[in-house]
Coordinates of C-alpha atoms in Angstrom, one line a residue:
Chain A
M1 CA -193.0 -63.5 39.8
T2 CA -190.6 -66.4 38.9
T3 CA -186.9 -66.0 38.2
K4 CA -185.0 -68.5 36.3
Y5 CA -181.3 -68.8 35.4
T6 CA -179.2 -70.1 32.5
K7 CA -175.9 -71.8 32.3
D8 CA -174.6 -68.8 30.5
H9 CA -175.4 -66.7 33.5
E10 CA -178.5 -64.8 32.3
W11 CA -181.5 -64.4 34.5
V12 CA -185.1 -64.0 33.5
A13 CA -187.8 -62.7 35.7
V14 CA -191.4 -63.5 34.5
E15 CA -194.4 -61.5 35.2
G16 CA -197.5 -62.4 33.2
N17 CA -196.2 -62.9 29.6
V18 CA -193.3 -60.5 30.0
A19 CA -189.8 -61.6 30.9
T20 CA -187.2 -59.2 32.2
C21 CA -183.7 -60.4 31.3
G22 CA -180.2 -59.5 32.4
I23 CA -176.9 -61.1 33.5
T24 CA -176.3 -62.5 36.9
A25 CA -174.3 -60.9 39.7
Y26 CA -171.8 -63.6 39.2
A27 CA -171.4 -62.9 35.4
A28 CA -171.0 -59.1 36.2
E29 CA -168.4 -59.8 38.8
Q30 CA -166.5 -62.1 36.4
L31 CA -166.6 -59.4 33.6
G32 CA -165.4 -56.6 35.9
D33 CA -166.2 -53.0 35.2
V34 CA -168.8 -52.8 32.5
V35 CA -168.1 -49.8 30.1
F36 CA -170.6 -50.4 27.3
V37 CA -173.9 -52.3 26.7
E38 CA -175.3 -52.7 23.2
L39 CA -179.0 -53.5 23.3
P40 CA -181.3 -54.7 20.5
N41 CA -184.1 -52.6 18.9
V42 CA -187.6 -52.8 20.3
G43 CA -189.7 -55.1 18.1
R44 CA -186.8 -57.6 17.3
I45 CA -188.0 -61.2 17.5
V46 CA -185.5 -63.5 19.1
S47 CA -185.2 -67.2 19.6
Q48 CA -183.8 -68.8 22.8
G49 CA -180.0 -68.7 22.6
D50 CA -179.8 -65.9 20.1
E51 CA -177.2 -63.2 20.7
V52 CA -179.4 -60.4 21.9
A53 CA -177.1 -57.9 23.6
V54 CA -173.4 -57.3 24.0
V55 CA -171.8 -56.3 27.3
E56 CA -168.2 -54.9 27.2
S57 CA -165.7 -54.6 30.1
V58 CA -162.5 -52.7 29.9
K59 CA -160.8 -55.7 28.4
A60 CA -163.4 -57.6 26.3
A61 CA -166.7 -57.8 24.7
S62 CA -169.1 -60.7 25.7
D63 CA -172.3 -61.8 24.0
V64 CA -175.5 -62.0 26.0
Y65 CA -178.0 -64.7 24.8
A66 CA -181.7 -64.6 24.9
P67 CA -182.7 -66.9 27.8
V68 CA -186.1 -67.4 26.2
S69 CA -187.7 -66.8 22.9
G70 CA -189.8 -63.6 22.4
E71 CA -190.3 -60.2 21.1
V72 CA -188.2 -57.3 22.5
V73 CA -190.7 -55.0 24.0
D74 CA -188.4 -52.8 26.1
T75 CA -184.7 -52.1 26.7
N76 CA -182.9 -50.5 29.7
E77 CA -181.9 -47.3 28.1
A78 CA -180.3 -46.1 31.4
L79 CA -177.4 -48.5 30.6
A80 CA -176.4 -46.4 27.6
D81 CA -175.3 -43.5 29.8
A82 CA -174.5 -45.5 32.9
P83 CA -173.2 -48.9 31.9
E84 CA -171.8 -49.4 35.4
G85 CA -175.4 -50.0 36.5
V86 CA -174.7 -53.6 35.4
N87 CA -172.1 -53.9 38.1
E88 CA -174.1 -52.0 40.7
G89 CA -177.3 -54.0 40.3
A90 CA -176.9 -56.8 37.9
E91 CA -180.1 -58.7 39.0
T92 CA -182.1 -55.5 39.6
N93 CA -181.7 -52.1 38.0
G94 CA -179.1 -53.5 35.7
W95 CA -181.6 -55.4 33.6
F96 CA -181.1 -55.6 29.8
I97 CA -184.3 -56.3 28.0
K98 CA -188.0 -57.2 28.4
L99 CA -189.3 -60.0 26.1
K100 CA -192.9 -60.8 25.4
L101 CA -192.8 -64.6 25.7
T102 CA -193.6 -66.7 22.6
D103 CA -192.9 -70.1 24.3
P104 CA -193.3 -70.0 28.0
A105 CA -192.7 -73.7 28.2
E106 CA -189.0 -72.9 27.6
L107 CA -188.8 -71.6 31.2
D108 CA -189.3 -75.1 32.6
A109 CA -185.9 -76.2 31.3
L110 CA -184.1 -73.3 33.1
M111 CA -182.6 -73.4 36.6
D112 CA -184.3 -72.0 39.7
R113 CA -182.2 -70.1 42.2
A114 CA -181.2 -73.2 44.2
A115 CA -180.2 -75.1 41.1
Y116 CA -178.3 -72.0 39.8
D117 CA -176.4 -71.6 43.1
S118 CA -175.4 -75.2 43.0
Y119 CA -174.3 -74.8 39.5
L120 CA -172.1 -71.9 40.5
A121 CA -170.7 -73.9 43.4
G122 CA -169.6 -76.5 40.9
L123 CA -167.7 -74.0 38.6
Chain B
M1 CA -152.2 -73.4 27.9
N2 CA -155.0 -73.4 30.4
D3 CA -153.5 -76.2 32.7
S4 CA -152.0 -74.2 35.5
E5 CA -149.5 -76.9 36.2
T6 CA -147.8 -76.1 32.9
L7 CA -147.6 -72.4 33.6
K8 CA -144.5 -70.7 35.0
T9 CA -144.6 -68.7 38.1
T10 CA -142.8 -65.6 39.3
P11 CA -141.2 -64.9 42.8
L12 CA -144.5 -63.1 43.5
T13 CA -147.1 -65.5 42.3
N14 CA -147.8 -66.8 45.8
L15 CA -148.2 -63.3 47.2
W16 CA -150.7 -62.4 44.4
Q17 CA -152.8 -65.5 45.1
T18 CA -152.7 -64.7 48.8
M19 CA -154.0 -61.2 48.0
G20 CA -156.9 -62.5 46.0
G21 CA -155.4 -61.6 42.5
R22 CA -157.4 -63.1 39.6
M23 CA -154.8 -65.3 38.0
V24 CA -154.7 -65.9 34.3
P25 CA -152.2 -67.5 31.9
F26 CA -150.1 -64.8 30.1
A27 CA -147.1 -65.5 27.9
G28 CA -146.7 -68.9 29.6
Y29 CA -146.9 -67.4 33.1
L30 CA -149.6 -67.4 35.7
M31 CA -150.2 -63.7 36.3
P32 CA -152.7 -61.5 38.1
V33 CA -155.0 -59.8 35.6
Q34 CA -156.7 -57.8 38.3
F35 CA -157.3 -57.6 42.1
A36 CA -160.4 -56.9 44.0
D37 CA -160.6 -53.2 43.0
G38 CA -160.9 -54.1 39.3
V39 CA -159.4 -52.7 36.3
L40 CA -160.9 -49.3 36.3
K41 CA -159.9 -48.4 39.9
E42 CA -156.6 -50.0 39.5
H43 CA -155.9 -47.9 36.3
N44 CA -157.1 -44.7 38.0
W45 CA -155.0 -45.4 41.1
T46 CA -151.9 -45.7 39.0
R47 CA -152.6 -42.4 37.3
S48 CA -153.3 -40.6 40.6
S49 CA -151.0 -42.3 43.1
C50 CA -148.8 -45.4 42.5
G51 CA -149.4 -48.7 41.0
L52 CA -147.1 -51.8 41.6
F53 CA -146.9 -54.3 38.8
D54 CA -145.2 -57.7 38.6
V55 CA -143.5 -57.8 35.3
S56 CA -141.1 -60.7 36.2
H57 CA -142.4 -62.6 33.3
M58 CA -140.3 -60.3 31.0
G59 CA -136.8 -61.1 30.0
P60 CA -134.1 -59.1 31.8
A61 CA -130.6 -60.1 31.0
F62 CA -127.0 -58.9 31.1
L63 CA -124.6 -59.3 28.2
K64 CA -120.9 -59.3 29.3
L65 CA -117.9 -59.0 27.2
N66 CA -115.6 -61.9 27.5
D67 CA -112.4 -60.0 26.8
Q68 CA -111.6 -58.7 30.3
S69 CA -108.5 -56.8 29.1
L70 CA -110.8 -54.0 27.8
T71 CA -112.1 -51.4 30.3
G72 CA -114.1 -48.2 30.3
D73 CA -115.2 -46.7 27.0
A74 CA -113.2 -49.2 25.0
A75 CA -115.1 -52.1 26.7
H76 CA -118.4 -50.4 26.0
A77 CA -117.5 -49.7 22.3
A78 CA -116.6 -53.4 21.9
I79 CA -119.9 -54.7 23.3
A80 CA -121.9 -52.1 21.5
A81 CA -120.3 -53.1 18.1
L82 CA -121.5 -56.7 18.8
V83 CA -125.1 -55.9 19.4
E84 CA -125.4 -53.1 16.7
T85 CA -125.1 -55.9 14.2
I86 CA -128.7 -56.9 15.2
L87 CA -130.1 -53.7 16.6
P88 CA -130.8 -50.4 14.7
C89 CA -130.1 -48.5 18.1
D90 CA -127.0 -46.3 18.7
V91 CA -125.8 -48.4 21.4
A92 CA -122.3 -47.1 21.2
G93 CA -123.6 -43.7 21.8
L94 CA -125.4 -44.5 25.1
A95 CA -124.1 -42.5 28.0
P96 CA -123.2 -44.5 31.1
G97 CA -126.5 -45.1 33.0
Q98 CA -128.6 -44.6 29.9
L99 CA -131.4 -46.9 28.6
R100 CA -132.9 -46.9 25.1
Y101 CA -136.0 -48.4 23.7
T102 CA -135.3 -50.2 20.5
T103 CA -136.5 -53.0 18.2
L104 CA -135.0 -56.3 16.9
P105 CA -135.6 -56.2 13.2
N106 CA -135.6 -59.2 10.9
Q107 CA -133.9 -59.1 7.5
E108 CA -137.2 -57.9 5.9
G109 CA -137.4 -54.9 8.2
G110 CA -140.2 -56.5 10.3
V111 CA -140.0 -56.4 14.1
L112 CA -139.1 -59.6 16.0
D113 CA -139.4 -57.8 19.4
D114 CA -139.3 -54.4 21.0
L115 CA -136.9 -54.1 24.0
F116 CA -134.8 -51.9 26.3
V117 CA -131.0 -51.8 26.1
G118 CA -128.9 -50.0 28.6
R119 CA -125.3 -49.1 29.4
P120 CA -124.4 -49.5 33.1
K121 CA -123.2 -46.4 35.0
A122 CA -120.4 -47.8 37.0
D123 CA -116.9 -47.8 35.6
A124 CA -116.4 -51.5 36.7
D125 CA -119.5 -52.5 34.7
Q126 CA -118.4 -51.1 31.3
G127 CA -118.5 -53.9 28.8
T128 CA -121.8 -55.1 30.1
L129 CA -125.2 -54.2 28.6
Y130 CA -128.6 -54.5 30.4
F131 CA -131.5 -55.9 28.3
V132 CA -135.2 -56.2 29.0
V133 CA -137.2 -58.1 26.3
N134 CA -140.7 -59.3 26.1
A135 CA -141.9 -62.5 27.9
G136 CA -143.1 -64.2 24.7
C137 CA -139.9 -63.4 22.7
K138 CA -137.3 -64.3 25.4
E139 CA -135.9 -67.5 23.9
Q140 CA -135.8 -66.1 20.4
D141 CA -134.2 -62.8 21.5
F142 CA -131.6 -64.3 23.8
A143 CA -130.6 -66.8 21.1
L144 CA -130.2 -64.0 18.5
I145 CA -128.1 -61.9 20.9
A146 CA -125.9 -64.9 21.9
Q147 CA -125.5 -65.7 18.2
A148 CA -124.5 -62.2 17.4
C149 CA -121.8 -62.2 20.1
A150 CA -120.7 -65.7 19.5
G151 CA -117.6 -66.4 21.6
R152 CA -117.0 -62.7 22.4
A153 CA -119.7 -62.0 25.0
T154 CA -121.8 -64.1 27.3
L155 CA -125.5 -63.5 28.0
V156 CA -126.6 -64.0 31.6
R157 CA -130.2 -64.4 32.0
A158 CA -131.8 -62.6 34.9
D159 CA -135.4 -63.8 34.5
D160 CA -135.2 -65.9 37.6
R161 CA -135.3 -62.6 39.6
A162 CA -138.3 -60.4 40.1
L163 CA -138.9 -57.3 37.9
I164 CA -141.2 -55.0 39.6
A165 CA -142.7 -51.8 38.0
V166 CA -143.6 -49.0 40.3
Q167 CA -145.6 -46.4 38.3
G168 CA -147.5 -43.1 38.9
P169 CA -147.0 -39.6 40.4
K170 CA -146.1 -41.0 43.8
A171 CA -143.6 -43.5 42.5
C172 CA -140.7 -41.2 43.3
D173 CA -141.9 -40.7 46.9
V174 CA -142.0 -44.5 47.6
I175 CA -138.9 -45.7 45.8
G176 CA -136.7 -44.3 48.5
N177 CA -136.9 -47.5 50.4
V178 CA -134.2 -49.1 48.1
G179 CA -131.9 -46.1 48.5
D180 CA -131.5 -42.5 47.6
G181 CA -130.0 -42.9 44.1
P182 CA -133.1 -43.8 42.2
K183 CA -134.8 -40.4 43.0
R184 CA -132.0 -38.7 41.1
L185 CA -132.4 -40.7 37.9
G186 CA -133.9 -39.0 34.9
F187 CA -136.3 -40.8 32.5
M188 CA -134.5 -43.7 30.8
E189 CA -131.6 -43.7 33.2
F190 CA -130.7 -46.7 35.5
L191 CA -128.3 -47.8 38.1
T192 CA -127.2 -50.8 40.2
L193 CA -127.2 -50.4 43.9
T194 CA -126.8 -52.6 47.0
G195 CA -129.3 -51.7 49.7
P196 CA -131.7 -53.3 52.1
Y197 CA -132.9 -55.8 49.3
G198 CA -129.4 -56.7 48.2
E199 CA -128.2 -55.8 44.7
V200 CA -131.0 -54.2 42.7
V201 CA -131.1 -52.6 39.3
V202 CA -133.4 -49.6 39.2
S203 CA -134.5 -47.9 36.0
R204 CA -136.6 -44.8 35.6
S205 CA -138.8 -46.2 33.0
G206 CA -142.1 -48.0 32.6
Y207 CA -144.9 -48.7 30.2
T208 CA -147.8 -46.7 31.6
G209 CA -147.0 -43.2 30.4
E210 CA -146.5 -42.2 34.0
D211 CA -143.3 -41.4 35.9
G212 CA -142.0 -44.5 37.5
F213 CA -139.3 -47.1 38.1
E214 CA -138.7 -50.7 37.2
V215 CA -136.7 -52.6 39.8
L216 CA -134.9 -55.9 39.2
V217 CA -134.5 -57.7 42.5
A218 CA -133.3 -61.1 43.6
A219 CA -136.2 -63.6 43.9
D220 CA -135.7 -64.1 47.7
Q221 CA -135.9 -60.5 48.3
A222 CA -138.9 -59.7 46.1
E223 CA -141.7 -60.4 48.5
S224 CA -140.1 -58.3 51.2
F225 CA -139.5 -55.4 48.8
V226 CA -143.1 -55.6 47.5
R227 CA -144.7 -55.9 50.9
T228 CA -142.9 -52.9 52.2
L229 CA -144.1 -50.8 49.2
L230 CA -147.6 -52.1 49.6
A231 CA -147.7 -51.2 53.2
T232 CA -147.4 -47.5 52.3
T233 CA -150.7 -45.6 51.7
H234 CA -149.7 -44.6 48.2
V235 CA -149.1 -48.1 46.6
K236 CA -151.5 -50.7 45.4
A237 CA -150.9 -53.9 43.5
I238 CA -152.1 -53.6 39.9
G239 CA -152.9 -56.4 37.5
L240 CA -152.2 -56.9 33.8
G241 CA -155.7 -55.6 32.8
A242 CA -154.9 -52.0 34.0
R243 CA -151.3 -52.3 32.6
D244 CA -152.8 -52.8 29.2
S245 CA -155.3 -50.0 29.4
L246 CA -152.5 -47.7 30.8
R247 CA -150.1 -48.5 28.0
L248 CA -152.9 -48.2 25.4
E249 CA -153.8 -44.7 26.6
A250 CA -150.1 -43.9 26.6
G251 CA -149.9 -44.9 22.9
L252 CA -147.3 -47.6 23.5
C253 CA -147.0 -50.7 21.4
L254 CA -147.8 -54.2 22.6
Y255 CA -145.7 -56.7 20.8
G256 CA -147.8 -59.4 19.0
H257 CA -150.6 -56.8 18.6
D258 CA -149.3 -53.4 17.5
L259 CA -146.0 -54.8 16.4
D260 CA -145.1 -58.0 14.6
E261 CA -142.7 -59.6 12.1
T262 CA -144.5 -57.9 9.2
T263 CA -144.6 -54.4 10.8
S264 CA -141.6 -52.1 10.3
P265 CA -140.5 -49.7 13.0
I266 CA -141.3 -46.8 10.6
E267 CA -144.9 -48.0 10.0
A268 CA -145.1 -48.3 13.9
G269 CA -144.0 -44.7 14.3
L270 CA -140.8 -45.8 16.0
A271 CA -138.5 -43.9 13.6
W272 CA -137.2 -42.1 16.7
T273 CA -135.7 -45.3 18.0
I274 CA -133.2 -45.4 15.0
Q275 CA -130.6 -42.7 15.7
K276 CA -129.1 -40.7 12.9
V277 CA -125.7 -42.4 13.1
R278 CA -127.3 -45.8 12.5
R279 CA -129.4 -44.4 9.5
E280 CA -126.2 -43.1 7.9
R281 CA -124.4 -46.4 8.4
A282 CA -127.4 -48.4 7.2
D283 CA -125.9 -51.5 8.7
F284 CA -128.7 -53.2 10.6
P285 CA -131.0 -56.0 9.6
G286 CA -133.9 -54.7 7.5
A287 CA -132.1 -51.5 6.8
E288 CA -133.1 -51.5 3.1
R289 CA -136.8 -51.5 3.9
I290 CA -136.6 -49.4 7.0
L291 CA -134.5 -46.6 5.3
R292 CA -136.7 -46.6 2.2
E293 CA -139.8 -46.1 4.3
L294 CA -138.1 -43.3 6.2
R295 CA -137.3 -41.6 2.8
D296 CA -140.6 -42.4 0.9
K297 CA -143.0 -42.8 3.7
P298 CA -144.4 -46.3 4.6
A299 CA -147.5 -47.6 2.9
R300 CA -149.4 -47.7 6.3
R301 CA -149.0 -46.0 9.6
R302 CA -149.9 -46.8 13.2
V303 CA -152.5 -44.2 14.4
G304 CA -154.6 -43.5 17.5
L305 CA -158.4 -43.6 17.0
L306 CA -161.2 -42.1 19.0
P307 CA -164.9 -43.0 18.6
S308 CA -167.9 -40.7 18.0
D309 CA -169.9 -42.9 20.4
K310 CA -169.4 -45.2 23.3
A311 CA -168.9 -48.6 21.6
P312 CA -165.3 -49.9 22.0
A313 CA -163.5 -51.4 18.9
R314 CA -161.4 -54.4 19.6
E315 CA -158.2 -55.9 18.1
G316 CA -159.0 -57.3 14.6
A317 CA -161.8 -54.8 13.7
E318 CA -161.7 -53.7 10.1
I319 CA -161.1 -50.0 9.4
R320 CA -162.8 -48.6 6.3
N321 CA -162.7 -45.2 4.5
L322 CA -166.0 -43.3 4.1
A323 CA -166.4 -44.9 0.6
G324 CA -166.6 -48.2 2.4
E325 CA -163.2 -49.6 1.3
K326 CA -161.0 -51.4 3.7
V327 CA -158.0 -49.3 4.6
G328 CA -156.7 -50.7 7.9
V329 CA -157.2 -52.8 10.9
V330 CA -157.5 -52.1 14.8
T331 CA -154.5 -53.7 16.6
S332 CA -155.3 -52.6 20.1
G333 CA -158.7 -51.5 21.4
G334 CA -160.4 -51.1 24.6
F335 CA -161.8 -48.6 27.1
G336 CA -159.5 -45.8 28.3
P337 CA -160.5 -44.9 31.9
S338 CA -158.5 -41.7 32.0
V339 CA -159.9 -40.7 28.6
G340 CA -163.4 -41.6 29.8
G341 CA -164.3 -43.6 26.7
P342 CA -163.1 -46.1 24.1
V343 CA -159.6 -45.7 22.5
A344 CA -157.9 -47.8 19.9
M345 CA -154.8 -48.1 17.9
G346 CA -154.4 -49.5 14.5
Y347 CA -152.7 -49.4 11.1
V348 CA -154.2 -47.4 8.2
A349 CA -153.1 -46.7 4.7
T350 CA -150.8 -43.6 5.0
A351 CA -153.3 -41.4 3.0
Y352 CA -155.7 -41.8 6.1
A353 CA -153.2 -41.3 8.9
Q354 CA -153.6 -37.5 9.4
A355 CA -155.2 -36.6 12.7
G356 CA -158.7 -35.6 12.2
T357 CA -159.4 -38.0 9.3
E358 CA -162.8 -39.7 9.7
L359 CA -163.0 -43.4 9.3
D360 CA -165.5 -46.2 10.0
I361 CA -164.6 -49.2 12.2
I362 CA -166.7 -52.2 11.8
V363 CA -168.0 -53.3 15.1
R364 CA -170.3 -56.5 15.0
D365 CA -171.0 -55.8 11.3
Q366 CA -172.0 -52.2 11.9
P367 CA -169.8 -49.3 10.6
R368 CA -169.2 -46.8 13.5
R369 CA -167.6 -43.5 12.9
W370 CA -164.1 -42.9 14.4
V371 CA -161.5 -40.2 14.0
V372 CA -157.7 -40.5 13.7
A373 CA -156.2 -38.9 16.9
S374 CA -152.7 -38.0 17.9
L375 CA -150.9 -40.3 20.3
P376 CA -150.7 -40.5 23.2
F377 CA -154.3 -40.2 24.3
V378 CA -153.1 -39.2 27.8
P379 CA -149.9 -37.0 28.0
H380 CA -146.8 -38.8 29.2
Q381 CA -145.6 -37.7 32.7
Y382 CA -142.0 -38.9 32.3
H383 CA -139.4 -37.2 34.6
R384 CA -137.1 -35.8 32.0
K385 CA -133.9 -34.2 33.2
G386 CA -132.7 -30.7 32.0

């Protein structure tokens, strides 16, 4: 399994042709306490960079962008009742959506962990 | 205004940075929006124990009568008459040591600011008024007050001092470190005392819905005062994020959001801030509109709003009736930790202002069902005497 990261602080973990996506621990920490997550309907087709979900903290709403193009094949329904799951496990149980990849080549342009860490260090 | 070099600091900015506060620009000041605990925990701590807030960005000031020959009630009557030309508040009727919440209306009856005005308790201080105005309105308000008093009173700004709010059910237990007097204050009373932190002004007031105090203390004493309070088990430093969720749950207006130059105090549900004697005299700016709205009802009203689901509605979201027509707008919206879900305030056409009225709020292009609710969302815990 490969995990890649975007400059907007989304992560995407790829297994076969399915990518699990979420926001990074850094993003969750910056947002603070997550109180609501709005997820897309299964079956929606998204292009890389589309607004695919919304994450809301006490103070503000933030868009989550599709890190890669694909079809939404699953969403993390546990977040509906327990949005704090995003803070507790942003890069594990706090995943947002699973996408069936339509253009796996898009992954090549995303950052690996080392690159993302150095990107964070420069912020 | 994101260049921190252009931002003003408070006497406590260094302490907040040392403590790991997340600093953001707010009303031209560099202020902590939250600490390591985060907004939810800070909010809940304030409701259950005691939160300490730096509100030194606000505008405390003293207005002093120039005519030193007047004393006692005569001095108070004279200074009250000066400011009643610009405030709809019964300032003359303030008891010694009493504070009132009021507005500064424009000629059209809109609100230029909301503020506190108080009459000092001590005989020697009659002829002085204590003001606390909003950070973003300071220059305007102070200029208006000075203009209204031209030559007859002098405004002495106190915004170089620290103003510290201590809020929550344990506030009364911890305030004793400045002296015994504050514990005996009732809600909206204040006093000046000299104690371990020099001369301080302590009011039993705040903007969280909880019992609590606001303490005006000299800049060079502020850190020592705050560190002493934070060393007790009951007190934690709280950022502006939780201050906002606390005041929203308490149904209190945030200037620039729930109140502005187009909003009248009547639309805002602040008719109670205009005492009978002032309504009868009808001699304040904007009286024509304000009194007409009192008589005939305003066209729109500020209301509380609760959702049928878990999606917060934010400031600016459109409110529609069930026929899909726009009937209002959200002016403050977020998550209420004590309510356990989203809460919002907004203005709706008066026909829709009744508690229980179902309305749709448009969140990301989707109508979501909300219901008009009574304010406050969380009962006030003010320490009222008598």
